[in-house]
Amino acid sequence: MATTNDIKNGTVLNLDGQLWNVIEFQHVKPGKGGAFVRTKMRNVLSGKVVDRTFNAGTKVDTATVDRRDFQYLYKDGEDFVFMDTDTYDQITVSAATVGNAANFMLESQTILIALHDGTPLYVELPPSVTLEITYTEPGLQGDRSSAGTKPATVETGYEIQVPLFLETGTKVKVDTRDGSYLGRVND
């Protein structure tokens, strides 16, 4: 058992039999009354985000979460197969657990997976990844400004919006949080 003073970003709490990942926290000491801790938490399984306030010093149950590096091997039907980079054990993670991260994962890429009692909770990607454009319409002559965008399909099959001047075969940096184009990558 820990207290609310031990809460930090990334802490996983076990509340009412469910696991909650702390996204933001703030210790508040008002001029009048007792101190409290205001948190924003995401349910690990459903992804639901809630705000919750705890009185300072309240006991909270923290869950032991093991965050380890895994290598993405391949997609097996609807599931994804990963290999632990330390023990070489393979685990299968459901598509629901992987979520939108599947749009940015390439085979043999190293990915952080959080485990609780051997059960995968969530997949964590780096903030941005480099992907190659596999198909996009050719840009028109004179379309060299950054004002317009066009759809482009990247090597994972995900479609993003890119500037008009980019062509098929160009490597681009993509934000893994919202799928936005961040820039061109020169090899």
Coordinates of C-alpha atoms in Angstrom, one line a residue:
M1 CA 0.0 0.0 0.0
A2 CA 1.2 3.5 -0.8
T3 CA -0.2 6.9 0.0
T4 CA -1.4 9.7 -2.3
N5 CA 2.0 11.4 -1.8
D6 CA 3.6 8.5 -3.8
I7 CA 1.5 9.1 -6.9
K8 CA 3.4 10.0 -10.0
N9 CA 2.7 10.1 -13.8
G10 CA 2.7 6.5 -15.0
T11 CA 1.8 5.0 -11.7
V12 CA -0.8 2.2 -12.0
L13 CA -3.4 2.1 -9.2
N14 CA -5.7 -0.8 -8.4
L15 CA -9.1 0.9 -7.5
D16 CA -12.3 -1.1 -7.0
G17 CA -10.7 -4.1 -8.8
Q18 CA -9.8 -2.2 -11.9
L19 CA -6.4 -0.9 -13.0
W20 CA -6.0 2.8 -13.7
N21 CA -2.9 4.5 -15.2
V22 CA -2.2 8.0 -13.8
I23 CA -1.8 10.5 -16.7
E24 CA -1.6 13.7 -14.7
F25 CA -1.5 14.5 -11.0
Q26 CA -1.4 17.7 -8.9
H27 CA -0.8 18.1 -5.2
V28 CA -3.1 21.0 -4.0
K29 CA -2.7 22.8 -0.7
P30 CA -5.5 25.4 -0.5
G31 CA -5.3 28.2 2.0
K32 CA -8.3 26.9 3.9
G33 CA -8.9 23.2 4.5
G34 CA -6.9 20.1 4.0
A35 CA -4.5 19.3 1.2
F36 CA -5.6 16.9 -1.6
V37 CA -4.3 15.3 -4.8
R38 CA -6.2 15.8 -8.1
T39 CA -5.5 13.1 -10.7
K40 CA -6.5 12.3 -14.2
M41 CA -6.5 8.6 -14.8
R42 CA -7.0 6.2 -17.8
N43 CA -8.6 2.8 -17.3
V44 CA -6.0 0.4 -18.6
L45 CA -8.4 -2.0 -20.2
S46 CA -11.2 0.3 -21.5
G47 CA -9.2 3.4 -22.2
K48 CA -11.8 5.6 -20.4
V49 CA -10.3 8.8 -18.8
V50 CA -11.7 10.1 -15.5
D51 CA -10.8 12.8 -13.0
R52 CA -10.5 11.7 -9.4
T53 CA -9.6 13.6 -6.2
F54 CA -8.0 12.0 -3.1
N55 CA -7.4 13.5 0.3
A56 CA -3.7 13.9 1.1
G57 CA -2.2 10.9 2.9
T58 CA -5.0 8.5 1.8
K59 CA -3.8 4.9 1.3
V60 CA -4.0 3.7 -2.3
D61 CA -3.3 0.3 -3.7
T62 CA -0.6 0.4 -6.4
A63 CA -0.4 -2.4 -8.9
T64 CA 2.9 -3.9 -9.9
V65 CA 3.4 -3.3 -13.6
D66 CA 6.3 -4.7 -15.5
R67 CA 7.3 -2.5 -18.5
R68 CA 9.6 -4.4 -20.8
D69 CA 10.9 -4.1 -24.4
F70 CA 9.5 -6.5 -26.9
Q71 CA 10.2 -7.0 -30.6
Y72 CA 7.2 -7.1 -32.9
L73 CA 7.4 -10.2 -34.9
Y74 CA 4.2 -10.7 -37.0
K75 CA 0.4 -10.5 -37.1
D76 CA -1.4 -13.8 -36.5
G77 CA -5.0 -13.4 -37.6
E78 CA -6.4 -10.6 -35.3
D79 CA -3.6 -10.9 -32.7
F80 CA 0.0 -9.7 -32.7
V81 CA 3.0 -11.8 -31.7
F82 CA 5.9 -10.2 -29.8
M83 CA 9.2 -11.6 -28.5
D84 CA 10.8 -10.5 -25.2
T85 CA 14.2 -9.1 -26.1
D86 CA 15.7 -10.5 -22.8
T87 CA 14.3 -14.0 -22.5
Y88 CA 13.2 -14.6 -26.2
D89 CA 9.8 -15.8 -24.9
Q90 CA 7.0 -15.0 -27.3
I91 CA 3.6 -13.6 -26.2
T92 CA 0.4 -13.0 -28.2
V93 CA -1.3 -9.7 -27.7
S94 CA -4.9 -9.1 -28.8
A95 CA -5.8 -6.4 -31.3
A96 CA -7.9 -4.6 -28.6
T97 CA -4.9 -4.3 -26.4
V98 CA -2.7 -3.0 -29.2
G99 CA -5.3 -0.5 -30.4
N100 CA -4.2 2.3 -32.7
A101 CA -0.5 1.4 -32.2
A102 CA -1.1 -1.3 -34.9
N103 CA -1.1 1.6 -37.5
F104 CA 2.5 2.5 -36.8
M105 CA 4.2 -0.9 -36.0
L106 CA 6.7 -2.5 -38.4
E107 CA 8.0 -6.0 -38.1
S108 CA 11.2 -6.3 -35.9
Q109 CA 10.5 -2.9 -34.3
T110 CA 11.2 -2.6 -30.5
I111 CA 8.0 -1.7 -28.5
L112 CA 7.4 -1.2 -24.8
I113 CA 4.7 -3.4 -23.4
A114 CA 3.3 -3.1 -19.8
L115 CA 2.5 -6.4 -18.2
H116 CA 0.5 -7.1 -14.9
D117 CA 0.8 -10.7 -13.7
G118 CA 1.8 -11.8 -17.2
T119 CA -1.2 -10.2 -18.9
P120 CA -0.4 -7.4 -21.4
L121 CA -2.1 -4.2 -20.4
Y122 CA -1.1 -1.7 -23.1
V123 CA 1.4 -1.1 -25.8
E124 CA 3.6 2.0 -25.7
L125 CA 5.2 3.4 -28.9
P126 CA 7.8 6.1 -29.2
P127 CA 6.3 9.6 -29.8
S128 CA 7.2 9.4 -33.5
V129 CA 8.1 6.7 -36.1
T130 CA 9.7 6.8 -39.6
L131 CA 7.5 5.2 -42.3
E132 CA 7.8 5.0 -46.0
I133 CA 5.0 6.3 -48.3
T134 CA 3.8 3.3 -50.4
Y135 CA 1.2 5.2 -52.4
T136 CA 0.1 8.7 -53.0
E137 CA -1.2 10.6 -56.0
P138 CA 1.5 12.6 -57.9
G139 CA 1.7 16.3 -57.0
L140 CA 0.8 18.8 -59.7
Q141 CA 3.3 21.2 -61.1
G142 CA 3.2 24.4 -59.0
D143 CA 1.9 22.6 -55.9
R144 CA 5.0 23.2 -53.9
S145 CA 3.5 25.3 -51.1
S146 CA 2.7 23.9 -47.7
A147 CA -0.9 25.1 -47.9
G148 CA -2.5 21.9 -49.3
T149 CA -2.4 18.3 -48.3
K150 CA -3.3 15.0 -49.9
P151 CA -3.8 11.5 -48.6
A152 CA -0.9 9.1 -48.6
T153 CA -0.7 5.4 -47.6
V154 CA 2.3 4.4 -45.5
E155 CA 4.0 0.9 -45.4
T156 CA 1.7 -0.3 -42.5
G157 CA -1.4 0.4 -44.6
Y158 CA -2.4 3.4 -42.6
E159 CA -3.5 6.6 -44.4
I160 CA -2.1 10.0 -43.3
Q161 CA -2.3 13.5 -44.8
V162 CA 0.9 14.9 -46.3
P163 CA 1.9 18.0 -48.2
L164 CA 1.3 18.0 -52.0
F165 CA 5.0 17.8 -53.0
L166 CA 5.7 14.4 -51.4
E167 CA 5.9 11.4 -53.7
T168 CA 5.7 7.6 -53.3
G169 CA 8.9 6.2 -51.8
T170 CA 9.5 9.2 -49.5
K171 CA 10.2 8.4 -45.9
V172 CA 8.2 10.6 -43.4
K173 CA 8.1 11.1 -39.7
V174 CA 4.7 10.4 -38.2
D175 CA 3.3 11.3 -34.8
T176 CA 2.1 8.0 -33.1
R177 CA -0.4 9.8 -30.9
D178 CA -2.6 11.3 -33.6
G179 CA -1.2 10.1 -36.9
S180 CA -0.1 13.5 -38.1
Y181 CA 2.7 14.2 -40.5
L182 CA 5.8 15.7 -38.8
G183 CA 8.3 16.0 -41.6
R184 CA 10.4 14.4 -44.3
V185 CA 13.3 12.1 -43.3
N186 CA 16.4 12.3 -45.4
D187 CA 18.6 9.1 -45.4

